[in-house]
Coordinates of C-alpha atoms in Angstrom, one line a residue:
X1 CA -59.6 16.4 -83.2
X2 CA -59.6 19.8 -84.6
X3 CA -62.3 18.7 -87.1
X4 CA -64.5 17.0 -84.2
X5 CA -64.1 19.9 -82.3
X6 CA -65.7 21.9 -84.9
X7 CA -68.4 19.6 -85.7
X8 CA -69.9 19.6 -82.3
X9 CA -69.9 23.1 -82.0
X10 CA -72.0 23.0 -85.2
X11 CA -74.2 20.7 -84.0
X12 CA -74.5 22.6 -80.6
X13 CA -75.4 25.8 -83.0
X14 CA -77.5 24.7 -84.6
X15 CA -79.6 23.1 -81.8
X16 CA -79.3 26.5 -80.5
X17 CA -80.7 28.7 -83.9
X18 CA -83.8 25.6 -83.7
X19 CA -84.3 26.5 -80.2
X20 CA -84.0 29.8 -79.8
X21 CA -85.8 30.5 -83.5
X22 CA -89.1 28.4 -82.0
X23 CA -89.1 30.7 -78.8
X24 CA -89.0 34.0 -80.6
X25 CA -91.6 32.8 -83.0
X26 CA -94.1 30.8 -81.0
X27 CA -93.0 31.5 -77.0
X28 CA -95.8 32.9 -75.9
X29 CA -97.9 30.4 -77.3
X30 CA -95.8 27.2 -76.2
X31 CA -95.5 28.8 -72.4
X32 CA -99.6 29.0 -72.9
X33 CA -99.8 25.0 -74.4
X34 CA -97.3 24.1 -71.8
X35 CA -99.0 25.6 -68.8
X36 CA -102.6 24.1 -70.0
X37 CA -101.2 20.6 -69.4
X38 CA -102.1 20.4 -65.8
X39 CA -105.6 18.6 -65.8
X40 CA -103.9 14.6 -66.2
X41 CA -100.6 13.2 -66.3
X42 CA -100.9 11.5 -69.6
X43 CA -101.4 14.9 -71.2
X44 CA -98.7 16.9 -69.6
X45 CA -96.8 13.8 -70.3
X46 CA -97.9 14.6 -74.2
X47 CA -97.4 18.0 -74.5
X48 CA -93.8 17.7 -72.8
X49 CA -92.8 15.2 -75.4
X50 CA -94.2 17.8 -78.6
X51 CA -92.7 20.6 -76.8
X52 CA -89.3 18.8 -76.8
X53 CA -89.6 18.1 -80.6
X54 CA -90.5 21.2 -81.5
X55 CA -87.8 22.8 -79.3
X56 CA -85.5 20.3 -79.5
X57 CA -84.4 20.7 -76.0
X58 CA -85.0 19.0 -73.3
X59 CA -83.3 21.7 -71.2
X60 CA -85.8 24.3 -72.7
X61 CA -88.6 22.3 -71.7
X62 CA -87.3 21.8 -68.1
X63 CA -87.1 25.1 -67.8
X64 CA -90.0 25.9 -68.7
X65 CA -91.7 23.5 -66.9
X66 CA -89.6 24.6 -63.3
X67 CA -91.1 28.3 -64.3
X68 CA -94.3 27.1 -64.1
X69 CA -94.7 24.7 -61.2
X70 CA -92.4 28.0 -59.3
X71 CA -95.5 30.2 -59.5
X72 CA -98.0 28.0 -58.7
X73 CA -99.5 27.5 -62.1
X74 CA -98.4 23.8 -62.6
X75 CA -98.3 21.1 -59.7
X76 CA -94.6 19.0 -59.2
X77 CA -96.8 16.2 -60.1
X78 CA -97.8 17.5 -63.4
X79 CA -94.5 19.2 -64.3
X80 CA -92.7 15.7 -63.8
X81 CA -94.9 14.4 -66.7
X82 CA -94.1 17.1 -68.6
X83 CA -90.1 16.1 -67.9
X84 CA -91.0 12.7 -68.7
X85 CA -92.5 13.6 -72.1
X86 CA -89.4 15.9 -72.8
X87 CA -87.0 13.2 -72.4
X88 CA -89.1 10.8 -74.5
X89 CA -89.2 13.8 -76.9
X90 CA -85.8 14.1 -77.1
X91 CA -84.7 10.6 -77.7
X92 CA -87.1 10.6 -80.5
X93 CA -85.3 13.7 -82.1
X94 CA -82.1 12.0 -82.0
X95 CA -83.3 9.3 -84.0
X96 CA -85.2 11.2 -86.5
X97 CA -81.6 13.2 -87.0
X98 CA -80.0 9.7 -87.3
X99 CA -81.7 9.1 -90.1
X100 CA -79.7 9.3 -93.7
X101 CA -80.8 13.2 -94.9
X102 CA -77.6 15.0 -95.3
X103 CA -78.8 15.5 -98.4
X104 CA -81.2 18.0 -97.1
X105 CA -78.2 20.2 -95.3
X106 CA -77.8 22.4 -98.3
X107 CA -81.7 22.5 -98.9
X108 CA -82.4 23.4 -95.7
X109 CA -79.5 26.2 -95.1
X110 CA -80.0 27.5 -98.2
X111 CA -83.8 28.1 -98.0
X112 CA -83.2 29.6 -94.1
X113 CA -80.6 31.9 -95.4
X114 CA -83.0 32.8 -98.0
X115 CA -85.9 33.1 -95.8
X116 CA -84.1 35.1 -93.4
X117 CA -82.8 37.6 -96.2
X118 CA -86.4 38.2 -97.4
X119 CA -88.3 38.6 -94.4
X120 CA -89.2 41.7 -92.8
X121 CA -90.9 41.0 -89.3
X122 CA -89.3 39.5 -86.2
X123 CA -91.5 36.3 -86.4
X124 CA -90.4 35.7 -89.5
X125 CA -86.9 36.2 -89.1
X126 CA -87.1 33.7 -86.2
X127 CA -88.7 31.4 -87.7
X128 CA -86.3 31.4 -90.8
X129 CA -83.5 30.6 -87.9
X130 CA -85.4 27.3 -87.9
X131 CA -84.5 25.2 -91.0
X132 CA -81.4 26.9 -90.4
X133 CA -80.5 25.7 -87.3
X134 CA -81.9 22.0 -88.5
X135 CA -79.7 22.6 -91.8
X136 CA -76.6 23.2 -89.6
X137 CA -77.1 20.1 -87.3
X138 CA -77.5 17.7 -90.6
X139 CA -74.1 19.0 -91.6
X140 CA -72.7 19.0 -88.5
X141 CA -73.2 15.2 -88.5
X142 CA -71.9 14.7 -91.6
X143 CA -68.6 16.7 -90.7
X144 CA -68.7 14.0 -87.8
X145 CA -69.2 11.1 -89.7
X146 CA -66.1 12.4 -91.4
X147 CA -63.7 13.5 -88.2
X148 CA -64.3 9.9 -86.8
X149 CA -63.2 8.3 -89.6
X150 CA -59.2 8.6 -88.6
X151 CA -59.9 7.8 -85.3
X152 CA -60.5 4.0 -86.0
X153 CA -56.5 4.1 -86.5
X154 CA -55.5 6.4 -83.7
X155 CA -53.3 3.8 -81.4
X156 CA -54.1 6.3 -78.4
X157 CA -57.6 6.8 -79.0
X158 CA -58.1 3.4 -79.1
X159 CA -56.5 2.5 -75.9
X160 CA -58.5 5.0 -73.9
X161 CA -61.3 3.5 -75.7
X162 CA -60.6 0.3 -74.2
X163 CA -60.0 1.8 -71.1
X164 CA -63.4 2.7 -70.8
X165 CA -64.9 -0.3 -72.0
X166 CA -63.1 -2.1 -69.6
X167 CA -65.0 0.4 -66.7
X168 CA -68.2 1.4 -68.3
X169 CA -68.8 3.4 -65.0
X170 CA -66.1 5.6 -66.0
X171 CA -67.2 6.0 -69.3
X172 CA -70.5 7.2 -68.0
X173 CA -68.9 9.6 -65.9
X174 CA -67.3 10.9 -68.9
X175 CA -70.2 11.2 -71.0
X176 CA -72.1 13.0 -68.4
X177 CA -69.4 15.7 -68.0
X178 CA -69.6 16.6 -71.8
X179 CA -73.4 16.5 -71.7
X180 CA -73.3 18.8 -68.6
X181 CA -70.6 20.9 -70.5
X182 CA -72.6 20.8 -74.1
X183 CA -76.0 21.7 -71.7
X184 CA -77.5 18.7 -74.1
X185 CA -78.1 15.3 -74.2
X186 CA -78.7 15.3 -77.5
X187 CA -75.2 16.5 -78.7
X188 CA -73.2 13.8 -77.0
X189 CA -75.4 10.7 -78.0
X190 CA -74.9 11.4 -81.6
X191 CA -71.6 11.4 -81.0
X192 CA -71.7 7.9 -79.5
X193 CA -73.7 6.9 -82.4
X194 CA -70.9 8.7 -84.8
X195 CA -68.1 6.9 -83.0
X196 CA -70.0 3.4 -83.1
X197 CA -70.9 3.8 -86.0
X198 CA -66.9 4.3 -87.2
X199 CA -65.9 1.5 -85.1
X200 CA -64.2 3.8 -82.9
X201 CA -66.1 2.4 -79.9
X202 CA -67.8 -1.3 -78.8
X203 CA -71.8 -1.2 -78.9
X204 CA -71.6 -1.4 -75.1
X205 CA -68.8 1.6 -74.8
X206 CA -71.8 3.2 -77.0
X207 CA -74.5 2.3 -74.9
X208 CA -72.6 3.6 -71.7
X209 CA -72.0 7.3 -72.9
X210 CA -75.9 6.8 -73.5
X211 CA -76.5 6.7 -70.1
X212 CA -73.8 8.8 -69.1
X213 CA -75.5 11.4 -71.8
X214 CA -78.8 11.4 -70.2
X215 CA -77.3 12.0 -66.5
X216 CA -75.5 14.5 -67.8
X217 CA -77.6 16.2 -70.0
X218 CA -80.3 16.2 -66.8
X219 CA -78.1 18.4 -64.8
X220 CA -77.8 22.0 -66.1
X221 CA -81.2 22.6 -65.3
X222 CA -80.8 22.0 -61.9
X223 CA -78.5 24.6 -61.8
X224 CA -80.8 27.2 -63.9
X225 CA -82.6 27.1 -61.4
X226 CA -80.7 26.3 -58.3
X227 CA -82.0 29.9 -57.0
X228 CA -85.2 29.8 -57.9
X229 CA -86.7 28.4 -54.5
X230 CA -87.9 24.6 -53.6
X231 CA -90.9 24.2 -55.9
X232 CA -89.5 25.1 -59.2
X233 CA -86.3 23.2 -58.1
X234 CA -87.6 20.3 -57.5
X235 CA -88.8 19.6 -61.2
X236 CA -85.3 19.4 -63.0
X237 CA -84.1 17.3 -59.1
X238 CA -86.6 14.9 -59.9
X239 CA -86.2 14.6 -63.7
X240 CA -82.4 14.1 -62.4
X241 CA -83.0 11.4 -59.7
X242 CA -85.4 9.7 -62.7
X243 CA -82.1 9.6 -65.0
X244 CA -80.0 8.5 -62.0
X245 CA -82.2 5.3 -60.5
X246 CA -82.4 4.4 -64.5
X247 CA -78.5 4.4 -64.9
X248 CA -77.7 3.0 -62.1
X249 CA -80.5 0.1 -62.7
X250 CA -78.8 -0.6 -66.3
X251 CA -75.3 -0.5 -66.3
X252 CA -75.0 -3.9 -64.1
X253 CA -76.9 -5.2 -66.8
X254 CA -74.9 -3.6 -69.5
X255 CA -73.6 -6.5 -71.5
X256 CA -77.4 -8.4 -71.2
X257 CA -79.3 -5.0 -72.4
X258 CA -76.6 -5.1 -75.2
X259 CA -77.2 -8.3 -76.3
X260 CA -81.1 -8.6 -76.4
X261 CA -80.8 -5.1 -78.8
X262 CA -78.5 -7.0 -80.9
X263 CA -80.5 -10.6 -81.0
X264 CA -83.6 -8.2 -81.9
X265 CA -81.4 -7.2 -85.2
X266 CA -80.0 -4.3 -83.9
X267 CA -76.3 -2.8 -85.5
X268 CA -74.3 0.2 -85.6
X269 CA -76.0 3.5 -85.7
X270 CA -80.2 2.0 -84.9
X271 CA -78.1 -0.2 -81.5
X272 CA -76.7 3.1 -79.7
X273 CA -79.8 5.6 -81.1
X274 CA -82.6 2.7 -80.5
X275 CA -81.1 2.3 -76.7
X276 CA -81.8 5.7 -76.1
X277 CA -85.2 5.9 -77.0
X278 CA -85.9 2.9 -75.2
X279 CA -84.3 3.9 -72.1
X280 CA -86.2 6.5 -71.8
X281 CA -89.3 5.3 -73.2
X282 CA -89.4 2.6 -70.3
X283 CA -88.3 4.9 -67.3
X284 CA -92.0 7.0 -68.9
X285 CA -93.7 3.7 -68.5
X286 CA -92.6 2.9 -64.9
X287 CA -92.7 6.3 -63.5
X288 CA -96.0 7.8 -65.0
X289 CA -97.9 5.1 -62.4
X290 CA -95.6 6.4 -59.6
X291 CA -95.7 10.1 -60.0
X292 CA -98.1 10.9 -57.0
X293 CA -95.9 9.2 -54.6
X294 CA -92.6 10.2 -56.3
X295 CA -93.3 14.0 -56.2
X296 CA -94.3 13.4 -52.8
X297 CA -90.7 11.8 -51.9
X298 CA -89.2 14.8 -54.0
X299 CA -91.5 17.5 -51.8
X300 CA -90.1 15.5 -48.7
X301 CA -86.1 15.5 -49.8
X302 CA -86.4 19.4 -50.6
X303 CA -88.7 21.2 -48.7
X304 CA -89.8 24.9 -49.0
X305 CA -87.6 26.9 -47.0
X306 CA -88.8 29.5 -44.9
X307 CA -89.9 32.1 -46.9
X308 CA -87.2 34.4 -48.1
X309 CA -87.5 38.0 -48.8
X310 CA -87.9 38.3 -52.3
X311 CA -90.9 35.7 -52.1
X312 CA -94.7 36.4 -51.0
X313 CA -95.0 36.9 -47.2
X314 CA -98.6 37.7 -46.6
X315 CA -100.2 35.5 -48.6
X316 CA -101.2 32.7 -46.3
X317 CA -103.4 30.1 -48.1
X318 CA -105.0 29.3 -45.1
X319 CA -106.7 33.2 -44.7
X320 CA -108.7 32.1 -48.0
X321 CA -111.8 31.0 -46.4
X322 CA -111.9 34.7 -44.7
X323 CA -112.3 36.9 -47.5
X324 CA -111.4 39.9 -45.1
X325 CA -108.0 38.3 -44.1
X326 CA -107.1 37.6 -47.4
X327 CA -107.9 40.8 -49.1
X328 CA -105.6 42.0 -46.3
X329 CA -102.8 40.0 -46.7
X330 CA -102.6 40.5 -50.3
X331 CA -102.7 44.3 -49.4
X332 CA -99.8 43.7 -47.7
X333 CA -98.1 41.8 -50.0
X334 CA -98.6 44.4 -52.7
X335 CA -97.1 46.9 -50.8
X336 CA -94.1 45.1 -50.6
X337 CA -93.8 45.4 -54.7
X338 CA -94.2 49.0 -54.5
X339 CA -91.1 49.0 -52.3
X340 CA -89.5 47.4 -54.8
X341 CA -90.6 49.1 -57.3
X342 CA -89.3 52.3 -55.7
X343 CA -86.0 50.9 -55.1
X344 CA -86.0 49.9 -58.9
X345 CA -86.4 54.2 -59.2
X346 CA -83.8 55.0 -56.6
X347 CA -81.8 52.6 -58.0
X348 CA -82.0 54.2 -61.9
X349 CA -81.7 57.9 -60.0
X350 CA -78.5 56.9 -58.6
X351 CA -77.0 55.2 -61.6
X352 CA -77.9 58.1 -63.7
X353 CA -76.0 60.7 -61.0
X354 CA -73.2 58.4 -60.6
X355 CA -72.5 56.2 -63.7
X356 CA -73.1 53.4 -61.8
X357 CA -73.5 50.3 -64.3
X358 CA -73.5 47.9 -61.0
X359 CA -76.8 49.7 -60.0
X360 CA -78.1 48.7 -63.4
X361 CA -77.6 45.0 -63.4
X362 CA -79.5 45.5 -60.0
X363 CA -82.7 46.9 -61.7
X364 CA -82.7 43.6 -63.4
X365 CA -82.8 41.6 -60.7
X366 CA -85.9 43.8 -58.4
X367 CA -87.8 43.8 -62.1
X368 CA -88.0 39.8 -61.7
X369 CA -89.0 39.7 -57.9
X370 CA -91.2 42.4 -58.9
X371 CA -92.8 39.9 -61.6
X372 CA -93.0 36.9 -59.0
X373 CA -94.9 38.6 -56.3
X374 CA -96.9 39.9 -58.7
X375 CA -98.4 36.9 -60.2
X376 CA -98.4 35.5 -56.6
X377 CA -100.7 38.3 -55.8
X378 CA -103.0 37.7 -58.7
X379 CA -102.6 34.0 -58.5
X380 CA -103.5 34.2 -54.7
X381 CA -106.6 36.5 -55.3
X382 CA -107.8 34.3 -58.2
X383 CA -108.2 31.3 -55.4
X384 CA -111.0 33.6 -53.8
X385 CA -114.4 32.5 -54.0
X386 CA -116.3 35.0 -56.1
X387 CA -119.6 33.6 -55.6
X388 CA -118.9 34.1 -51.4
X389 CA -117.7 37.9 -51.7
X390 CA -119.5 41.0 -51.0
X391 CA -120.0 43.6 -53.5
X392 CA -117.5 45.6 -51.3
X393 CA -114.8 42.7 -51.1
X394 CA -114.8 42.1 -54.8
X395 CA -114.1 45.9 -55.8
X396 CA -111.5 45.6 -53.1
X397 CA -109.8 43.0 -55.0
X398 CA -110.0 44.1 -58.1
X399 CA -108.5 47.6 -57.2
X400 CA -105.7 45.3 -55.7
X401 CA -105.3 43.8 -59.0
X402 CA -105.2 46.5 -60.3
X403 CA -102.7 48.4 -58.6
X404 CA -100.0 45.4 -58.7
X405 CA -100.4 45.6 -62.2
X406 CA -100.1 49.1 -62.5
X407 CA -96.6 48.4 -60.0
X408 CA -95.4 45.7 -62.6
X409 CA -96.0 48.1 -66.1
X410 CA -94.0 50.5 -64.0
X411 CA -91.1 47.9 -62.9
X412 CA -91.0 47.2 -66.9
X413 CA -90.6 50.9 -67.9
X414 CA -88.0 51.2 -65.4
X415 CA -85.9 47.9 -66.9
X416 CA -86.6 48.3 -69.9
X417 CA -86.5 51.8 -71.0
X418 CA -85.1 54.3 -68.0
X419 CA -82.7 51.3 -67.3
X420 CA -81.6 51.3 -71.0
X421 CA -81.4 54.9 -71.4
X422 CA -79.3 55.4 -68.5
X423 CA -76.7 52.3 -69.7
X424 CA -76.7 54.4 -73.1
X425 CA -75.6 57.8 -71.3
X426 CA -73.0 55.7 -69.4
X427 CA -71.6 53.9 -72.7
X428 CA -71.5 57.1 -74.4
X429 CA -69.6 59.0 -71.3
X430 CA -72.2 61.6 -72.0
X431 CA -73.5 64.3 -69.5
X432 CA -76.6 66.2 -68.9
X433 CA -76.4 70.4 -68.3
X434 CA -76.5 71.3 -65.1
X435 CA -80.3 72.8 -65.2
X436 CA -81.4 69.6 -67.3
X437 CA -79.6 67.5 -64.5
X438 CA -82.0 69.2 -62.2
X439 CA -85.1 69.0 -64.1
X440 CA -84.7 65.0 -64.4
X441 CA -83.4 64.7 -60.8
X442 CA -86.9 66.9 -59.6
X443 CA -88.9 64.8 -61.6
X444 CA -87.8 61.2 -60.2
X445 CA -88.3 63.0 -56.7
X446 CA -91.5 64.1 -57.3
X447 CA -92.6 60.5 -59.0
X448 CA -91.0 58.8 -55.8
X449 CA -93.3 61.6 -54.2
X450 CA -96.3 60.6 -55.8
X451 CA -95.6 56.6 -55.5
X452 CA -95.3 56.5 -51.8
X453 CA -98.9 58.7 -51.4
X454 CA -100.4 56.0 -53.5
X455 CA -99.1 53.5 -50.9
X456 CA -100.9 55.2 -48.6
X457 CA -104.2 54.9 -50.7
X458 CA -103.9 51.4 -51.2
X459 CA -104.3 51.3 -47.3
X460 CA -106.6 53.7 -46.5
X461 CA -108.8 54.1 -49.4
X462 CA -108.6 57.7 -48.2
X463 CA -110.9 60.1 -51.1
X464 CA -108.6 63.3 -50.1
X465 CA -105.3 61.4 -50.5
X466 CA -106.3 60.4 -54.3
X467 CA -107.6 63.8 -55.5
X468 CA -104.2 64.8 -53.9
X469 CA -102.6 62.3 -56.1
X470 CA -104.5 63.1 -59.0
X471 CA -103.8 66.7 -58.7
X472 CA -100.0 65.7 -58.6
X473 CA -100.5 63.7 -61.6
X474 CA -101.6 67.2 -63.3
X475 CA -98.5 68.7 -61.5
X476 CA -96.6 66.1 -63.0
X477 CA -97.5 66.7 -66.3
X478 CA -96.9 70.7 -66.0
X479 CA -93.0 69.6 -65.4
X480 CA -92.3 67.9 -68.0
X481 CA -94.3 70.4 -70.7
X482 CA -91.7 73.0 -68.6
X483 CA -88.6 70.6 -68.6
X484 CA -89.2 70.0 -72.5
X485 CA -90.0 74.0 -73.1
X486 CA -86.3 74.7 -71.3
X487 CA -84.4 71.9 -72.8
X488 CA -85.2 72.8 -76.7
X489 CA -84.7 76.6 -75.6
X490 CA -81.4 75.2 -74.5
X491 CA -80.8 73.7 -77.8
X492 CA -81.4 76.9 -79.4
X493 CA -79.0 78.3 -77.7
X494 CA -76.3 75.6 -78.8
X495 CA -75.6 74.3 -75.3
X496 CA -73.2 70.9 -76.3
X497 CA -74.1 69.3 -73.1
X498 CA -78.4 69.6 -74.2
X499 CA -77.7 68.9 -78.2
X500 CA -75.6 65.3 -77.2
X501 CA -78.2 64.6 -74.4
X502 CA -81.6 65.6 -76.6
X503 CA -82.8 61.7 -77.4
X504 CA -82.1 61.0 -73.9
X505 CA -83.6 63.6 -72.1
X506 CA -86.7 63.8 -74.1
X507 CA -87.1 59.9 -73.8
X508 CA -86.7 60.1 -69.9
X509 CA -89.1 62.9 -69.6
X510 CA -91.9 60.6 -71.4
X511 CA -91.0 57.4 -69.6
X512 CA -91.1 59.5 -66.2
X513 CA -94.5 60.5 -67.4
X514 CA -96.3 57.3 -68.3
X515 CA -94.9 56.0 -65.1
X516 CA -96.8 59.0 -62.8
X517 CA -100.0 57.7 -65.4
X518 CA -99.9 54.6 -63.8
X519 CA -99.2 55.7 -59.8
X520 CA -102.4 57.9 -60.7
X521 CA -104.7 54.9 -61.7
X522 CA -104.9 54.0 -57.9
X523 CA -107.1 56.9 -57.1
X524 CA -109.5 56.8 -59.5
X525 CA -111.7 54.2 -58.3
X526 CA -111.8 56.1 -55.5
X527 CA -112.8 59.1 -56.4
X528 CA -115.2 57.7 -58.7
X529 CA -117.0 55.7 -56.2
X530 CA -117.5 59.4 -53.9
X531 CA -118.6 61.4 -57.1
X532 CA -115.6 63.4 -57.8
X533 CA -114.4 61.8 -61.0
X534 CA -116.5 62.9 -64.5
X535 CA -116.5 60.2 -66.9
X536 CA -114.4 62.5 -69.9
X537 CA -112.3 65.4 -69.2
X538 CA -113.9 66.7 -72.6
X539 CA -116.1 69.6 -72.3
X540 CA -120.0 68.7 -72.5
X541 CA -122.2 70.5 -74.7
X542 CA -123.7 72.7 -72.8
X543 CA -120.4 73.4 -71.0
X544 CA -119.0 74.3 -74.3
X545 CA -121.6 76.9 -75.1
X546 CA -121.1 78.2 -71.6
X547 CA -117.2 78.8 -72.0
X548 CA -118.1 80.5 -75.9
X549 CA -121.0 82.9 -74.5
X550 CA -118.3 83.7 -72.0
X551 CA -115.4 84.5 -74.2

């Protein structure tokens, strides 16, 4: 059992190294290849099923998927092909690793190890995790090959063995637990297949933890993204209900299904692995007719709630034919990020007075709504007609645009830099000097300062407001050359407190900074539009002569 144990856990490893290697290398790209399947179903149906073998998770892929179809850039409809191709894709994995190449174990470890210890770059390092990971699971099944050997004369294993054949429901229950437990499908039918193929269990036993693999393997998705709101829930639901009608259509027909794969030549290892594939295969071939009226039945048994407060509010598709209502509403909606953007900076203030690593992990969690109403915003806007807009109306959403964006590379300097430096001070149990306390603490008031005046310009478009903003910007700027100027004075002086804190105050002082940079942006449009913005800062010519004549 020990050695079972231990082989799984491999096996789960290394699907995890393959997996997580292919996301750190190519993510980006796969989210973009996964998000342009959305013009047919046979397509997304495609690139769900490449996704999964390239992954080699179907869990990945779900995810994915739900991400997508959550923020409006993939339609349920689409995103169920995609689940349908990822299932497909993962059945065809398993039999690929069913295959006789544990000769390739030490090859393929070896050469990631190698790979790994040689390369430089993050990409590469990632990508040497892949015939790592693959290595791993090719041993890993050779270690089980091995652990189910004794079990063919285990007097209790076999009883419970034939305790389950005798209720093949209960050995689909069973199966599902450990699928839902291992988060993969994958893991548990090549255990069936290691177990049949040891004689351990009957071909229909086999074909029963099958099933009860692919129920459970469908579940763990659903509760990624339980929270996640209707939409991108209803992806994994469906995938899940899929799996469920399929089960529950084949195990009365057990024995029969087990028979015509053994009269078609069928043994061992290609019966349980084969079954798979074509269980999956077929539930691809019935549903991809039904998908319109499926998703539809999906939409109907989980319905969008009303909306809740971390999702968009104002964005009300039906306001999309009035450009003037729209722009509004998305005004609106924006707003609401810079109030959470704020609270992200009130949040980081407080943490760093009171060493409060609960106010952290709640930075993490504004940061993501901050990203969701954000590409709502830009989503929405992109819906406009461009072609119907006045010249007015289309600088109006692009300044918009523009300042949610500006919101969001401020909500990511917040999480991932002030966020991290404050955890580090925490960690570290280090404190700031009393004056450099007071520098920091004036300059995340004044930035809070600055942030709500450019809420106001987003509303009024007001010219005086944004040179006042600007003009803070500049004010800004003179308090952290004067915080910096005091702190290294400090450090001259050999102030403990300033020489532990130096990285950190420094670091907080620039992040503070570039933040202020990006409140700014908001006015200049509109000064630029009334005249009172000069292309370059840099002296002209003629200027410069002007200021040497002078001196």
């Amino acid at each position: 059992m020990l050695d079972l144990i231990g082989a799984v856990a491999l096996l789960l490893w290394g699907l995890r190294m393959v997996k997580t290697g292919m996301l750190r290398a190519f993510g980006a790209r796969l989210r973009r290849w996964i998000g342009s399947g959305t013009r047919n179903r046979f397509l997304a149906f495609g690139i769900g099923l490449l996704a999964t073998i390239a992954l080699q998770s179907s869990t990945a892929t779900a995810l994915l998927a739900s991400s997508f179809a959550g923020m409006g850039y993939m339609g349920s409809m689409m995103a169920q092909a995609v689940m349908l191709g990822a299932n497909v894709g993962t059945s065809i994995v398993t039999r690929l690793l069913a295959l006789d190449l544990h000769f390739l174990a030490p090859l393929l470890i070896a050469g990631g190890v190698l790979a790994f210890s040689l390369s430089h770059s993050k990409p590469a390092k990632s990508l040497a995790r892949v015939p790592l990971g693959l290595g791993f699971m090719l041993l890993s099944l050779q270690l089980l090959g091995h652990a189910t050997e004794p079990m063919q004369h285990s007097k209790v294993l076999i009883a419970l063995m034939q305790a389950l054949d005798a209720v093949p429901l209960l050995a689909v229950v069973v199966a599902a637990v450990l699928a839902m437990a291992a988060s993969s499908s994958l893991a548990v039918v090549l255990l069936a297949m290691s177990l049949t193929a040891g004689g351990t269990v009957t071909p229909t036993l086999g074909i029963a933890m099958v099933l009860g693999a692919n129920l459970g393997g469908a579940v763990p998705p659903v509760l990624a993204t339980f929270y996640h709101g209707a939409v991108a829930l209803r992806v994994p639901l469906g995938n899940l209900l899929v799996r469920l009608v399929g089960c529950a259509a084949v195990l009365p027909l057990l024995d029969t299904f087990v028979d015509m794969l053994t009269n078609a030549g069928l043994r061992g290892v290609p019966l349980v692995v084969d079954a798979h594939v074509l269980f999956n295969v077929a539930l691809a071939i019935l549903m991809l007719p039904l998908l319109k009226p499926f998703s539809n039945l999906v939409s109907r048994l989980l319905p969008e709630a009303d909306t809740a407060d971390d999702g968009p509010q104002y964005l009300d598709p039906d306001n999309l034919g009035s450009p003037a209502l729209a722009l509004a509403g998305a005004a609106r909606e924006t707003l609401r990020i810079g109030d959470r953007v704020a609270g992200m900076i009130e949040a980081n203030l407080d943490a760093l007075l009171n060493n409060d690593t609960a106010r952290c992990s709640g930075i993490a969690v504004l940061e993501d709504e901050v990203d969701r109403l954000n590409s709502a915003v830009k989503l929405y806007l992109a819906k406009l007609d461009r072609t119907a807009l006045s010249e007015r109306d289309a600088e109006r959403s692009d300044e918009i645009i523009s300042y949610a964006t500006n919101l969001e590379h401020i909500g990511d300097i917040v999480d991932r830099n002030l966020r991290d430096l404050v955890q580090k001070k925490i960690r570290a149990q280090l404190s700031f000097s009393a004056e450099g306390a007071s520098e920091i603490e004036e300059l995340y008031g004044t930035t809070l300062s600055n942030l709500r005046l450019a809420q106001s310009i987003l509303v009024s478009g007001d010219a005086q407001l944004a040179r006042q903003l600007v003009e803070a910007k500049l004010g800004i700027r003179h308090l952290e050359e004067k915080s910096a100027a005091n702190h290294i004075a400090r450090l001259r002086n050999g102030l403990v407190q300033s020489v532990q804190t130096s990285p950190l105050h420094l670091d907080m002082l620039r992040d503070l900074k570039r933040i202020n940079a990006h409140i700014a942006a908001i006015a200049y449009p509109i000064l630029k539009s009334g005249g009172a913005l000069r292309e370059s800062r840099l002296i002209g010519s003629e200027e410069g002569e002007a200021v040497r004549s002078n001196s």
